[in-house]
mmCIF file of C-alpha atoms in Angstrom:
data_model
loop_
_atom_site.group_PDB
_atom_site.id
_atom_site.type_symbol
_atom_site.label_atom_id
_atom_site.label_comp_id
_atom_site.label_asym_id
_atom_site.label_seq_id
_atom_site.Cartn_x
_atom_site.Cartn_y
_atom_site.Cartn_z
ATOM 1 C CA UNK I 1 94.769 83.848 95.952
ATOM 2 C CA UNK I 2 95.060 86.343 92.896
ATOM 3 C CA UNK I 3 94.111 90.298 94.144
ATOM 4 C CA UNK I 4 92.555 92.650 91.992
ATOM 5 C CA UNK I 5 94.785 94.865 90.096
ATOM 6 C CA UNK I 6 92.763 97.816 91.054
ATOM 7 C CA UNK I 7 93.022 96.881 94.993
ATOM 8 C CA UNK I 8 96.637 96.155 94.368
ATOM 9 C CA UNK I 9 97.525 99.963 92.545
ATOM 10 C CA UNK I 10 95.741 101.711 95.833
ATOM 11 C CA UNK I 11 96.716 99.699 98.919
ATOM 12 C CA UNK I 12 100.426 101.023 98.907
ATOM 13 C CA UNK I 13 98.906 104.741 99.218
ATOM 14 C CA UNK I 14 96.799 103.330 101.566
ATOM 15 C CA UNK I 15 95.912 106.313 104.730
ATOM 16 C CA UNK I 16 96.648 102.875 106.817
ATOM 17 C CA UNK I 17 100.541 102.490 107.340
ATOM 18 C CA UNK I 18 100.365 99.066 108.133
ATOM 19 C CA UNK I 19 98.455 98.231 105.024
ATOM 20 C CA UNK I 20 100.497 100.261 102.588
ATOM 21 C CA UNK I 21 103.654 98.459 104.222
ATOM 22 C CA UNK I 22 102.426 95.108 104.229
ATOM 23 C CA UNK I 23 101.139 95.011 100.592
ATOM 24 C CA UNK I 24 105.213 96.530 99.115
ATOM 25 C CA UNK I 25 106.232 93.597 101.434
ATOM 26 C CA UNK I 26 103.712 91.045 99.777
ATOM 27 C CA UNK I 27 103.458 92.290 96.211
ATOM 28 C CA UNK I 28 106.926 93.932 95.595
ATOM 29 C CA UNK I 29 109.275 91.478 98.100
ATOM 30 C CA UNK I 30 107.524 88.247 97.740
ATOM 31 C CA UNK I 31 106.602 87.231 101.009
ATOM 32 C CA UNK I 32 104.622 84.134 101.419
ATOM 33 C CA UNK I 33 101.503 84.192 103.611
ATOM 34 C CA UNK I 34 103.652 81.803 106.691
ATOM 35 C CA UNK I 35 106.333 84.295 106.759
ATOM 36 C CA UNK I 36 104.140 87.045 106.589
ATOM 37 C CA UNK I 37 102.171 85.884 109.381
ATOM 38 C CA UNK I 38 105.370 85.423 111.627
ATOM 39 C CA UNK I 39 107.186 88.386 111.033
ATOM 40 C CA UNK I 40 108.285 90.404 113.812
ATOM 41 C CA UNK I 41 109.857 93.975 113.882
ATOM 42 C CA UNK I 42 113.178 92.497 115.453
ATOM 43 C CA UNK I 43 113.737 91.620 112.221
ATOM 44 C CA UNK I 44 114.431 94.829 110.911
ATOM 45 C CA UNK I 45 118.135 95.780 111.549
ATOM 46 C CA UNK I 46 119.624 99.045 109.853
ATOM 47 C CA UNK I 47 116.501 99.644 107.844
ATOM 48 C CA UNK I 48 116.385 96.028 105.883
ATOM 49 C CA UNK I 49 114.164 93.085 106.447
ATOM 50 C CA UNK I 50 116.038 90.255 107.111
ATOM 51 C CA UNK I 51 114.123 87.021 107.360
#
């Protein structure tokens, strides 16, 4: 579903890590809602997200 521009521009300076990291991964990487639902840290190896 389509997110407000103006939620969009503040969630990535977010006080919330995990929000501010989730919406770059979402908005800026193009993670679809399955993936982002199953995504694990183990999938982070020498600071890139492989999926």
């Amino acid at each position: 579903m389509p997110v407000a521009a103006a939620v969009l521009r503040e969630a990535p300076n977010s006080d919330d890590p995990a929000r501010a990291a989730l919406t770059a991964i979402v908005a800026f990487h193009g993670l679809r809602s399955g993936q982002l639902r199953k995504l694990q840290l183990t999938y982070i190896h020498d600071g890139r997200l492989h999926l």
